[in-house]
PDB file of C-alpha atoms in Angstrom:
ATOM      1  CA  MET A   1       0.217 -11.646  30.487  1.00  0.00           C
ATOM      2  CA  ALA A   2      -2.096  -8.980  31.862  1.00  0.00           C
ATOM      3  CA  SER A   3      -5.597  -9.964  32.870  1.00  0.00           C
ATOM      4  CA  HIS A   4      -8.721  -8.847  31.090  1.00  0.00           C
ATOM      5  CA  ARG A   5     -10.667  -5.936  32.471  1.00  0.00           C
ATOM      6  CA  PRO A   6     -11.912  -6.809  35.979  1.00  0.00           C
ATOM      7  CA  LEU A   7     -15.671  -6.705  35.428  1.00  0.00           C
ATOM      8  CA  PHE A   8     -17.045  -7.590  38.833  1.00  0.00           C
ATOM      9  CA  ALA A   9     -20.284  -6.719  40.525  1.00  0.00           C
ATOM     10  CA  GLY A  10     -21.797  -6.426  43.973  1.00  0.00           C
ATOM     11  CA  SER A  11     -20.179  -8.211  46.897  1.00  0.00           C
ATOM     12  CA  VAL A  12     -17.420  -9.714  44.738  1.00  0.00           C
ATOM     13  CA  LEU A  13     -16.224  -6.270  43.675  1.00  0.00           C
ATOM     14  CA  LEU A  14     -16.375  -4.895  47.226  1.00  0.00           C
ATOM     15  CA  ALA A  15     -14.383  -7.849  48.557  1.00  0.00           C
ATOM     16  CA  LEU A  16     -11.683  -7.392  45.901  1.00  0.00           C
ATOM     17  CA  LEU A  17     -11.408  -3.664  46.579  1.00  0.00           C
ATOM     18  CA  ALA A  18     -11.147  -4.319  50.303  1.00  0.00           C
ATOM     19  CA  ALA A  19      -8.410  -6.877  49.709  1.00  0.00           C
ATOM     20  CA  ALA A  20      -6.457  -4.225  47.791  1.00  0.00           C
ATOM     21  CA  GLY A  21      -6.849  -1.792  50.682  1.00  0.00           C
ATOM     22  CA  CYS A  22      -9.519   0.292  48.942  1.00  0.00           C
ATOM     23  CA  SER A  23     -12.962   1.648  49.618  1.00  0.00           C
ATOM     24  CA  ALA A  24     -15.667   1.446  46.955  1.00  0.00           C
ATOM     25  CA  ALA A  25     -16.798   4.972  47.788  1.00  0.00           C
ATOM     26  CA  GLY A  26     -13.740   6.786  49.092  1.00  0.00           C
ATOM     27  CA  THR A  27     -10.042   7.401  48.731  1.00  0.00           C
ATOM     28  CA  SER A  28      -7.751   4.417  48.395  1.00  0.00           C
ATOM     29  CA  ALA A  29      -5.682   3.539  51.408  1.00  0.00           C
ATOM     30  CA  VAL A  30      -2.617   3.544  49.174  1.00  0.00           C
ATOM     31  CA  THR A  31      -3.166   7.050  47.771  1.00  0.00           C
ATOM     32  CA  PRO A  32      -0.112   9.078  48.834  1.00  0.00           C
ATOM     33  CA  ALA A  33      -0.261  12.626  50.145  1.00  0.00           C
ATOM     34  CA  ALA A  34       2.450  13.765  47.736  1.00  0.00           C
ATOM     35  CA  PRO A  35       0.289  14.221  44.603  1.00  0.00           C
ATOM     36  CA  GLN A  36      -2.100  16.602  46.364  1.00  0.00           C
ATOM     37  CA  ALA A  37       0.767  18.575  47.873  1.00  0.00           C
ATOM     38  CA  PHE A  38       2.448  18.757  44.469  1.00  0.00           C
ATOM     39  CA  ALA A  39      -0.722  20.098  42.875  1.00  0.00           C
ATOM     40  CA  ARG A  40      -1.162  22.776  45.523  1.00  0.00           C
ATOM     41  CA  SER A  41       2.444  23.919  45.377  1.00  0.00           C
ATOM     42  CA  HIS A  42       2.179  24.429  41.632  1.00  0.00           C
ATOM     43  CA  GLY A  43      -1.237  26.071  41.756  1.00  0.00           C
ATOM     44  CA  ARG A  44      -2.791  23.558  39.383  1.00  0.00           C
ATOM     45  CA  PRO A  45      -6.400  22.451  39.735  1.00  0.00           C
ATOM     46  CA  ILE A  46      -6.852  18.705  39.724  1.00  0.00           C
ATOM     47  CA  ALA A  47      -7.892  17.387  36.297  1.00  0.00           C
ATOM     48  CA  ALA A  48      -6.846  20.732  34.850  1.00  0.00           C
ATOM     49  CA  LEU A  49      -7.581  21.509  31.242  1.00  0.00           C
ATOM     50  CA  GLY A  50      -4.164  22.388  29.916  1.00  0.00           C
ATOM     51  CA  LYS A  51      -1.009  21.113  28.355  1.00  0.00           C
ATOM     52  CA  ASN A  52      -1.012  17.359  27.942  1.00  0.00           C
ATOM     53  CA  TYR A  53      -2.050  15.582  31.076  1.00  0.00           C
ATOM     54  CA  VAL A  54      -2.473  11.807  31.139  1.00  0.00           C
ATOM     55  CA  TYR A  55      -5.425  10.448  33.120  1.00  0.00           C
ATOM     56  CA  VAL A  56      -5.259   6.873  34.402  1.00  0.00           C
ATOM     57  CA  ALA A  57      -8.163   4.876  35.851  1.00  0.00           C
ATOM     58  CA  ASP A  58      -6.780   2.755  38.680  1.00  0.00           C
ATOM     59  CA  THR A  59      -9.582   0.256  39.225  1.00  0.00           C
ATOM     60  CA  TYR A  60      -7.925  -1.445  42.181  1.00  0.00           C
ATOM     61  CA  ALA A  61      -7.237   1.851  43.984  1.00  0.00           C
ATOM     62  CA  ASN A  62     -10.673   3.245  43.070  1.00  0.00           C
ATOM     63  CA  THR A  63      -8.979   6.407  41.840  1.00  0.00           C
ATOM     64  CA  VAL A  64      -8.345   8.384  38.658  1.00  0.00           C
ATOM     65  CA  TYR A  65      -4.813   9.799  38.765  1.00  0.00           C
ATOM     66  CA  VAL A  66      -3.679  12.821  36.740  1.00  0.00           C
ATOM     67  CA  PHE A  67      -0.079  12.714  35.488  1.00  0.00           C
ATOM     68  CA  PRO A  68       1.864  15.385  33.602  1.00  0.00           C
ATOM     69  CA  ALA A  69       2.737  14.112  30.127  1.00  0.00           C
ATOM     70  CA  ARG A  70       6.263  15.435  30.630  1.00  0.00           C
ATOM     71  CA  PRO A  71       8.449  14.304  32.175  1.00  0.00           C
ATOM     72  CA  ALA A  72       7.222  10.743  31.788  1.00  0.00           C
ATOM     73  CA  GLY A  73       7.224   8.905  35.069  1.00  0.00           C
ATOM     74  CA  ALA A  74       6.649  12.028  37.184  1.00  0.00           C
ATOM     75  CA  ASN A  75       4.428  11.853  40.242  1.00  0.00           C
ATOM     76  CA  PRO A  76       0.732  12.572  39.657  1.00  0.00           C
ATOM     77  CA  VAL A  77      -0.347  16.185  40.069  1.00  0.00           C
ATOM     78  CA  GLY A  78      -3.721  15.193  41.446  1.00  0.00           C
ATOM     79  CA  SER A  79      -6.348  12.506  41.830  1.00  0.00           C
ATOM     80  CA  ILE A  80     -10.121  12.027  41.760  1.00  0.00           C
ATOM     81  CA  THR A  81     -12.025   9.660  44.053  1.00  0.00           C
ATOM     82  CA  SER A  82     -15.487  11.197  44.451  1.00  0.00           C
ATOM     83  CA  GLY A  83     -18.245   9.322  42.631  1.00  0.00           C
ATOM     84  CA  LEU A  84     -15.998   6.437  41.540  1.00  0.00           C
ATOM     85  CA  SER A  85     -16.625   2.718  41.894  1.00  0.00           C
ATOM     86  CA  ALA A  86     -14.020   0.499  40.210  1.00  0.00           C
ATOM     87  CA  PRO A  87     -13.368   3.054  37.416  1.00  0.00           C
ATOM     88  CA  GLN A  88     -12.310   1.755  34.007  1.00  0.00           C
ATOM     89  CA  GLY A  89     -13.143   3.491  30.741  1.00  0.00           C
ATOM     90  CA  LEU A  90     -12.140   7.164  30.410  1.00  0.00           C
ATOM     91  CA  ALA A  91     -12.925   9.822  27.816  1.00  0.00           C
ATOM     92  CA  ILE A  92     -12.332  13.577  27.514  1.00  0.00           C
ATOM     93  CA  ASP A  93     -14.434  15.827  25.291  1.00  0.00           C
ATOM     94  CA  ALA A  94     -13.360  18.940  23.397  1.00  0.00           C
ATOM     95  CA  ALA A  95     -14.304  21.168  26.343  1.00  0.00           C
ATOM     96  CA  GLY A  96     -12.116  19.193  28.746  1.00  0.00           C
ATOM     97  CA  ASN A  97     -14.876  17.368  30.605  1.00  0.00           C
ATOM     98  CA  LEU A  98     -13.806  13.970  31.937  1.00  0.00           C
ATOM     99  CA  TYR A  99     -16.089  10.917  31.604  1.00  0.00           C
ATOM    100  CA  VAL A 100     -15.517   7.856  33.794  1.00  0.00           C
ATOM    101  CA  GLY A 101     -17.178   4.453  33.430  1.00  0.00           C
ATOM    102  CA  ASN A 102     -17.813   2.799  36.809  1.00  0.00           C
ATOM    103  CA  PRO A 103     -18.712  -0.927  36.547  1.00  0.00           C
ATOM    104  CA  GLY A 104     -18.898  -1.119  40.348  1.00  0.00           C
ATOM    105  CA  SER A 105     -21.902   1.214  40.515  1.00  0.00           C
ATOM    106  CA  ALA A 106     -23.163   0.824  36.918  1.00  0.00           C
ATOM    107  CA  THR A 107     -22.719   4.560  36.290  1.00  0.00           C
ATOM    108  CA  VAL A 108     -20.790   7.050  34.196  1.00  0.00           C
ATOM    109  CA  THR A 109     -19.660  10.098  36.154  1.00  0.00           C
ATOM    110  CA  ILE A 110     -18.818  13.377  34.394  1.00  0.00           C
ATOM    111  CA  TYR A 111     -16.325  15.906  35.822  1.00  0.00           C
ATOM    112  CA  PRO A 112     -15.921  19.505  34.617  1.00  0.00           C
ATOM    113  CA  PRO A 113     -12.409  20.827  33.864  1.00  0.00           C
ATOM    114  CA  GLY A 114     -10.637  21.273  37.188  1.00  0.00           C
ATOM    115  CA  GLY A 115     -13.369  19.441  39.086  1.00  0.00           C
ATOM    116  CA  THR A 116     -13.021  16.491  41.438  1.00  0.00           C
ATOM    117  CA  SER A 117     -16.742  15.934  42.062  1.00  0.00           C
ATOM    118  CA  PRO A 118     -19.128  14.810  39.312  1.00  0.00           C
ATOM    119  CA  SER A 119     -21.398  17.405  37.740  1.00  0.00           C
ATOM    120  CA  LEU A 120     -23.618  14.731  36.168  1.00  0.00           C
ATOM    121  CA  THR A 121     -24.126  10.985  36.633  1.00  0.00           C
ATOM    122  CA  LEU A 122     -25.533   8.648  33.980  1.00  0.00           C
ATOM    123  CA  LYS A 123     -27.330   5.501  35.151  1.00  0.00           C
ATOM    124  CA  GLN A 124     -30.259   4.467  32.984  1.00  0.00           C
ATOM    125  CA  ASP A 125     -29.781   1.208  31.031  1.00  0.00           C
ATOM    126  CA  LEU A 126     -26.208   0.820  32.276  1.00  0.00           C
ATOM    127  CA  THR A 127     -25.069  -2.529  33.662  1.00  0.00           C
ATOM    128  CA  VAL A 128     -21.295  -2.919  33.175  1.00  0.00           C
ATOM    129  CA  PRO A 129     -20.156   0.436  31.691  1.00  0.00           C
ATOM    130  CA  ALA A 130     -16.574  -0.522  30.853  1.00  0.00           C
ATOM    131  CA  ALA A 131     -15.826   1.915  28.006  1.00  0.00           C
ATOM    132  CA  VAL A 132     -16.934   5.446  27.104  1.00  0.00           C
ATOM    133  CA  ALA A 133     -16.663   7.644  23.995  1.00  0.00           C
ATOM    134  CA  VAL A 134     -17.892  11.180  23.287  1.00  0.00           C
ATOM    135  CA  ASP A 135     -18.635  12.484  19.797  1.00  0.00           C
ATOM    136  CA  ALA A 136     -18.019  15.997  18.447  1.00  0.00           C
ATOM    137  CA  ASN A 137     -21.539  17.068  19.460  1.00  0.00           C
ATOM    138  CA  GLY A 138     -21.093  15.965  23.062  1.00  0.00           C
ATOM    139  CA  ASN A 139     -23.226  12.820  22.800  1.00  0.00           C
ATOM    140  CA  VAL A 140     -21.975  10.029  25.057  1.00  0.00           C
ATOM    141  CA  TRP A 141     -21.646   6.379  24.002  1.00  0.00           C
ATOM    142  CA  VAL A 142     -21.223   3.708  26.675  1.00  0.00           C
ATOM    143  CA  SER A 143     -20.465   0.019  26.159  1.00  0.00           C
ATOM    144  CA  ASN A 144     -21.976  -2.470  28.604  1.00  0.00           C
ATOM    145  CA  GLU A 145     -19.577  -5.419  28.603  1.00  0.00           C
ATOM    146  CA  GLU A 146     -21.291  -8.606  29.774  1.00  0.00           C
ATOM    147  CA  GLY A 147     -20.060 -11.281  27.358  1.00  0.00           C
ATOM    148  CA  SER A 148     -21.828 -13.894  25.221  1.00  0.00           C
ATOM    149  CA  ASN A 149     -23.638 -11.242  23.171  1.00  0.00           C
ATOM    150  CA  LEU A 150     -25.513 -10.008  26.241  1.00  0.00           C
ATOM    151  CA  GLY A 151     -23.889  -6.593  26.274  1.00  0.00           C
ATOM    152  CA  SER A 152     -25.137  -3.379  24.714  1.00  0.00           C
ATOM    153  CA  LEU A 153     -24.291   0.108  23.492  1.00  0.00           C
ATOM    154  CA  VAL A 154     -26.122   3.047  25.037  1.00  0.00           C
ATOM    155  CA  GLU A 155     -26.173   6.634  23.715  1.00  0.00           C
ATOM    156  CA  PHE A 156     -26.925   9.653  25.911  1.00  0.00           C
ATOM    157  CA  PRO A 157     -27.549  13.003  24.175  1.00  0.00           C
ATOM    158  CA  LYS A 158     -25.384  15.851  25.419  1.00  0.00           C
ATOM    159  CA  GLY A 159     -26.398  16.895  28.938  1.00  0.00           C
ATOM    160  CA  SER A 160     -29.142  14.253  29.208  1.00  0.00           C
ATOM    161  CA  THR A 161     -29.439  11.374  31.663  1.00  0.00           C
ATOM    162  CA  THR A 162     -31.997   9.586  29.459  1.00  0.00           C
ATOM    163  CA  PRO A 163     -30.684   7.347  26.645  1.00  0.00           C
ATOM    164  CA  SER A 164     -31.721   8.064  23.070  1.00  0.00           C
ATOM    165  CA  THR A 165     -30.369   4.816  21.602  1.00  0.00           C
ATOM    166  CA  VAL A 166     -29.758   1.307  22.940  1.00  0.00           C
ATOM    167  CA  ILE A 167     -28.190  -1.382  20.713  1.00  0.00           C
ATOM    168  CA  ASN A 168     -28.468  -4.867  22.238  1.00  0.00           C
ATOM    169  CA  GLY A 169     -27.008  -8.268  21.383  1.00  0.00           C
ATOM    170  CA  LEU A 170     -23.334  -7.284  21.396  1.00  0.00           C
ATOM    171  CA  ASN A 171     -20.208  -8.186  23.333  1.00  0.00           C
ATOM    172  CA  PRO A 172     -18.532  -4.757  23.188  1.00  0.00           C
ATOM    173  CA  LEU A 173     -15.063  -4.403  24.711  1.00  0.00           C
ATOM    174  CA  GLY A 174     -14.326  -0.860  23.542  1.00  0.00           C
ATOM    175  CA  VAL A 175     -15.897   2.050  21.697  1.00  0.00           C
ATOM    176  CA  ALA A 176     -14.649   5.097  19.786  1.00  0.00           C
ATOM    177  CA  VAL A 177     -16.212   7.828  17.623  1.00  0.00           C
ATOM    178  CA  ASP A 178     -14.577   9.684  14.728  1.00  0.00           C
ATOM    179  CA  SER A 179     -15.092  13.325  13.721  1.00  0.00           C
ATOM    180  CA  LYS A 180     -17.950  12.420  11.352  1.00  0.00           C
ATOM    181  CA  GLY A 181     -19.870  10.581  14.046  1.00  0.00           C
ATOM    182  CA  ASN A 182     -19.075   7.046  12.892  1.00  0.00           C
ATOM    183  CA  LEU A 183     -19.085   4.643  15.817  1.00  0.00           C
ATOM    184  CA  TYR A 184     -16.397   1.935  16.137  1.00  0.00           C
ATOM    185  CA  VAL A 185     -17.114  -1.003  18.421  1.00  0.00           C
ATOM    186  CA  GLU A 186     -14.782  -3.842  19.411  1.00  0.00           C
ATOM    187  CA  ASN A 187     -16.520  -7.211  19.558  1.00  0.00           C
ATOM    188  CA  GLU A 188     -14.921 -10.257  21.143  1.00  0.00           C
ATOM    189  CA  ASN A 189     -16.061 -13.430  19.442  1.00  0.00           C
ATOM    190  CA  ALA A 190     -14.912 -16.983  20.091  1.00  0.00           C
ATOM    191  CA  SER A 191     -14.448 -17.702  16.394  1.00  0.00           C
ATOM    192  CA  ALA A 192     -13.348 -14.298  15.036  1.00  0.00           C
ATOM    193  CA  SER A 193     -13.221 -11.023  16.946  1.00  0.00           C
ATOM    194  CA  PHE A 194     -13.728  -7.856  14.939  1.00  0.00           C
ATOM    195  CA  VAL A 195     -14.465  -4.125  14.923  1.00  0.00           C
ATOM    196  CA  SER A 196     -17.859  -3.013  13.628  1.00  0.00           C
ATOM    197  CA  VAL A 197     -18.564   0.447  12.180  1.00  0.00           C
ATOM    198  CA  TYR A 198     -21.915   2.183  12.651  1.00  0.00           C
ATOM    199  CA  PRO A 199     -22.711   5.270  10.553  1.00  0.00           C
ATOM    200  CA  PRO A 200     -24.308   8.202  12.429  1.00  0.00           C
ATOM    201  CA  GLY A 201     -27.815   7.282  13.569  1.00  0.00           C
ATOM    202  CA  ALA A 202     -27.533   3.622  12.517  1.00  0.00           C
ATOM    203  CA  THR A 203     -28.271   0.694  14.805  1.00  0.00           C
ATOM    204  CA  LYS A 204     -26.735  -1.892  12.463  1.00  0.00           C
ATOM    205  CA  PRO A 205     -23.105  -1.860  11.328  1.00  0.00           C
ATOM    206  CA  SER A 206     -22.185  -0.933   7.766  1.00  0.00           C
ATOM    207  CA  LYS A 207     -18.753  -2.588   7.923  1.00  0.00           C
ATOM    208  CA  LYS A 208     -16.725  -5.058   9.937  1.00  0.00           C
ATOM    209  CA  PHE A 209     -12.957  -5.455   9.933  1.00  0.00           C
ATOM    210  CA  GLY A 210     -10.157  -7.152  11.840  1.00  0.00           C
ATOM    211  CA  GLN A 211     -11.421 -10.711  11.387  1.00  0.00           C
ATOM    212  CA  GLY A 212      -8.407 -12.971  11.230  1.00  0.00           C
ATOM    213  CA  ASN A 213      -6.216 -10.404  12.963  1.00  0.00           C
ATOM    214  CA  LEU A 214      -7.875  -9.856  16.339  1.00  0.00           C
ATOM    215  CA  ILE A 215      -8.449 -12.375  19.111  1.00  0.00           C
ATOM    216  CA  SER A 216      -9.090 -10.291  22.201  1.00  0.00           C
ATOM    217  CA  PRO A 217      -9.412  -6.567  21.345  1.00  0.00           C
ATOM    218  CA  GLU A 218      -9.286  -4.590  24.591  1.00  0.00           C
ATOM    219  CA  GLY A 219      -9.097  -0.918  23.575  1.00  0.00           C
ATOM    220  CA  ILE A 220      -9.650   1.332  20.567  1.00  0.00           C
ATOM    221  CA  THR A 221      -8.996   4.916  19.498  1.00  0.00           C
ATOM    222  CA  ILE A 222      -9.102   6.900  16.250  1.00  0.00           C
ATOM    223  CA  GLY A 223      -6.068   8.794  14.973  1.00  0.00           C
ATOM    224  CA  PRO A 224      -6.072  12.322  13.496  1.00  0.00           C
ATOM    225  CA  THR A 225      -6.088  10.965   9.931  1.00  0.00           C
ATOM    226  CA  GLY A 226      -8.798   8.380  10.611  1.00  0.00           C
ATOM    227  CA  ASP A 227      -6.561   5.375  11.181  1.00  0.00           C
ATOM    228  CA  VAL A 228      -7.972   2.980  13.782  1.00  0.00           C
ATOM    229  CA  TYR A 229      -5.742   1.816  16.647  1.00  0.00           C
ATOM    230  CA  VAL A 230      -6.775  -1.444  18.329  1.00  0.00           C
ATOM    231  CA  CYS A 231      -4.993  -3.104  21.249  1.00  0.00           C
ATOM    232  CA  ASP A 232      -5.105  -6.880  21.382  1.00  0.00           C
ATOM    233  CA  PHE A 233      -4.664  -8.370  24.839  1.00  0.00           C
ATOM    234  CA  TYR A 234      -3.843 -11.840  23.521  1.00  0.00           C
ATOM    235  CA  TYR A 235      -1.028 -10.779  21.201  1.00  0.00           C
ATOM    236  CA  ALA A 236       0.262  -7.871  23.319  1.00  0.00           C
ATOM    237  CA  GLU A 237       0.242  -5.876  20.085  1.00  0.00           C
ATOM    238  CA  LEU A 238      -1.240  -2.678  18.740  1.00  0.00           C
ATOM    239  CA  PHE A 239      -2.970  -3.158  15.389  1.00  0.00           C
ATOM    240  CA  ILE A 240      -3.210  -0.075  13.155  1.00  0.00           C
ATOM    241  CA  PHE A 241      -5.871  -0.214  10.437  1.00  0.00           C
ATOM    242  CA  LYS A 242      -6.012   2.245   7.530  1.00  0.00           C
ATOM    243  CA  ALA A 243      -8.728   4.867   7.412  1.00  0.00           C
ATOM    244  CA  LYS A 244     -11.707   4.040   5.154  1.00  0.00           C
ATOM    245  CA  SER A 245     -10.285   0.794   3.734  1.00  0.00           C
ATOM    246  CA  TYR A 246      -9.626  -0.657   7.220  1.00  0.00           C
ATOM    247  CA  LYS A 247      -6.811  -2.785   5.862  1.00  0.00           C
ATOM    248  CA  LEU A 248      -4.058  -3.636   8.312  1.00  0.00           C
ATOM    249  CA  ARG A 249      -1.344  -0.981   8.084  1.00  0.00           C
ATOM    250  CA  LYS A 250       1.036  -2.020  10.837  1.00  0.00           C
ATOM    251  CA  LYS A 251       1.462  -3.980  14.047  1.00  0.00           C
ATOM    252  CA  VAL A 252       3.461  -2.608  16.967  1.00  0.00           C
ATOM    253  CA  PHE A 253       4.655  -4.962  19.702  1.00  0.00           C
ATOM    254  CA  VAL A 254       4.020  -3.673  23.202  1.00  0.00           C
ATOM    255  CA  PRO A 255       6.408  -4.846  25.970  1.00  0.00           C
ATOM    256  CA  GLU A 256       3.500  -5.006  28.395  1.00  0.00           C
ATOM    257  CA  ASP A 257       0.113  -6.340  27.306  1.00  0.00           C
ATOM    258  CA  GLY A 258      -1.612  -3.257  25.894  1.00  0.00           C
ATOM    259  CA  GLN A 259      -5.302  -2.905  26.619  1.00  0.00           C
ATOM    260  CA  VAL A 260      -6.499   0.691  26.346  1.00  0.00           C
ATOM    261  CA  PRO A 261      -4.950   3.252  23.959  1.00  0.00           C
ATOM    262  CA  THR A 262      -5.448   7.013  23.812  1.00  0.00           C
ATOM    263  CA  LEU A 263      -3.867   9.738  21.677  1.00  0.00           C
ATOM    264  CA  SER A 264      -2.705  13.127  22.887  1.00  0.00           C
ATOM    265  CA  ALA A 265      -2.758  16.365  20.912  1.00  0.00           C
ATOM    266  CA  THR A 266       0.918  15.811  20.123  1.00  0.00           C
ATOM    267  CA  GLY A 267       0.099  12.514  18.405  1.00  0.00           C
ATOM    268  CA  ARG A 268       1.724  10.442  21.141  1.00  0.00           C
ATOM    269  CA  LEU A 269      -0.092   7.241  21.959  1.00  0.00           C
ATOM    270  CA  TYR A 270      -0.502   6.159  25.582  1.00  0.00           C
ATOM    271  CA  MET A 271      -1.491   2.612  26.500  1.00  0.00           C
ATOM    272  CA  GLY A 272      -2.719   1.253  29.810  1.00  0.00           C
ATOM    273  CA  THR A 273      -1.801  -2.312  30.693  1.00  0.00           C
ATOM    274  CA  GLY A 274      -4.482  -3.361  33.140  1.00  0.00           C
ATOM    275  CA  SER A 275      -3.322  -5.246  36.208  1.00  0.00           C
ATOM    276  CA  GLN A 276       0.358  -4.711  35.337  1.00  0.00           C
ATOM    277  CA  ALA A 277      -0.106  -1.139  36.582  1.00  0.00           C
ATOM    278  CA  VAL A 278       1.963   0.775  34.037  1.00  0.00           C
ATOM    279  CA  VAL A 279       1.234   3.145  31.163  1.00  0.00           C
ATOM    280  CA  SER A 280       3.505   2.921  28.137  1.00  0.00           C
ATOM    281  CA  GLU A 281       4.099   5.633  25.566  1.00  0.00           C
ATOM    282  CA  ILE A 282       4.553   5.058  21.853  1.00  0.00           C
ATOM    283  CA  GLY A 283       6.086   7.599  19.460  1.00  0.00           C
ATOM    284  CA  ARG A 284       4.128   9.932  17.224  1.00  0.00           C
ATOM    285  CA  ASP A 285       1.078   8.327  15.568  1.00  0.00           C
ATOM    286  CA  GLY A 286       2.068   4.901  16.842  1.00  0.00           C
ATOM    287  CA  PHE A 287       4.617   4.262  14.095  1.00  0.00           C
ATOM    288  CA  GLY A 288       7.715   4.669  16.229  1.00  0.00           C
ATOM    289  CA  LYS A 289       9.155   2.276  18.731  1.00  0.00           C
ATOM    290  CA  VAL A 290       7.739   2.026  22.217  1.00  0.00           C
ATOM    291  CA  ASN A 291       9.506   4.697  24.223  1.00  0.00           C
ATOM    292  CA  ASN A 292      11.256   3.581  27.374  1.00  0.00           C
ATOM    293  CA  GLN A 293       9.036   5.809  29.464  1.00  0.00           C
ATOM    294  CA  TRP A 294       6.547   4.551  31.991  1.00  0.00           C
ATOM    295  CA  TYR A 295       4.057   5.976  34.431  1.00  0.00           C
ATOM    296  CA  PHE A 296       4.196   4.073  37.707  1.00  0.00           C
ATOM    297  CA  GLY A 297       3.647   6.425  40.633  1.00  0.00           C
ATOM    298  CA  PRO A 298       1.105   4.970  43.047  1.00  0.00           C
ATOM    299  CA  LEU A 299      -0.638   2.847  40.391  1.00  0.00           C
ATOM    300  CA  LEU A 300      -2.077  -0.546  41.271  1.00  0.00           C
ATOM    301  CA  SER A 301      -3.719  -0.943  37.843  1.00  0.00           C
ATOM    302  CA  SER A 302      -4.297   0.972  34.602  1.00  0.00           C
ATOM    303  CA  PHE A 303      -7.537  -0.170  33.009  1.00  0.00           C
ATOM    304  CA  GLY A 304      -8.391   3.225  31.517  1.00  0.00           C
ATOM    305  CA  VAL A 305      -6.309   6.018  29.967  1.00  0.00           C
ATOM    306  CA  ALA A 306      -7.173   9.424  28.506  1.00  0.00           C
ATOM    307  CA  ALA A 307      -5.049  12.400  27.383  1.00  0.00           C
ATOM    308  CA  ASP A 308      -5.866  16.082  27.731  1.00  0.00           C
ATOM    309  CA  PRO A 309      -6.256  17.900  25.471  1.00  0.00           C
ATOM    310  CA  ALA A 310      -7.482  15.041  23.324  1.00  0.00           C
ATOM    311  CA  VAL A 311      -6.522  14.803  19.666  1.00  0.00           C
ATOM    312  CA  ALA A 312      -9.338  15.464  17.200  1.00  0.00           C
ATOM    313  CA  PRO A 313     -10.218  12.069  15.656  1.00  0.00           C
ATOM    314  CA  GLY A 314     -10.050  11.935  11.879  1.00  0.00           C
ATOM    315  CA  PRO A 315     -12.766  10.846   9.442  1.00  0.00           C
TER     316      PRO A 315
END
């Protein structure tokens, strides 16, 4: 079974990165030259805004790799290392900007389309920024995962480095925002894990769902019709909850322990598997079987996944 997200800090994190042959501030020793050469030969900017790229946060290699969605399993077309420190949560907004949560440096770094250096870095009130979500207005939500209800949610208005909202007393493992601005937060709880829903502007949830189904929710995304997709590390299953009613619609078994899901504009669902270092692809809207297509390349881990262009989340 895949391990939980590796939320380390300080000297412990640096020692683990060094053991994996990585630098906390530079390019991984295992990063091959081929991806960069491939990108140059095809004239593609790294992290290009375009036709269905899959971004993977490799925490152990301290790198975000950019894969073409087709053909599955192809070598990456580029990579990002600048500004990263044990990257995990990824998000892409409607303009193609990439957001990366860095628990190693307690920051979120933002990269413009085609950029490999951050244009903006968020720091204030961040401790363990493991997951990131961006709403339709460009506001950024970050979950600080610290366990035992010590974590928090932090909102940064578009373009600002100063938080506008901080919600404390949570144990958030993942965060997503739908097209109406409703915030969905995974909460791991020893007795009953659940997803809480916050209406726009609210600091207290209006609904909770998933109790009795979820044990260790490790990733969440919203589908184009508003269905909620939740990965459960313990079960190695993807739980699909109906829009609005939040009743369980379907469970999909994942051959590798799914942790972080993301949807592409085509409706294909991509799931990272943490320390097992693969990304699996599920058919349209998550209702098909798991396709026998995997992204390996140079990956040492896959604790964050995003797809470009991102699908517009439903209500």
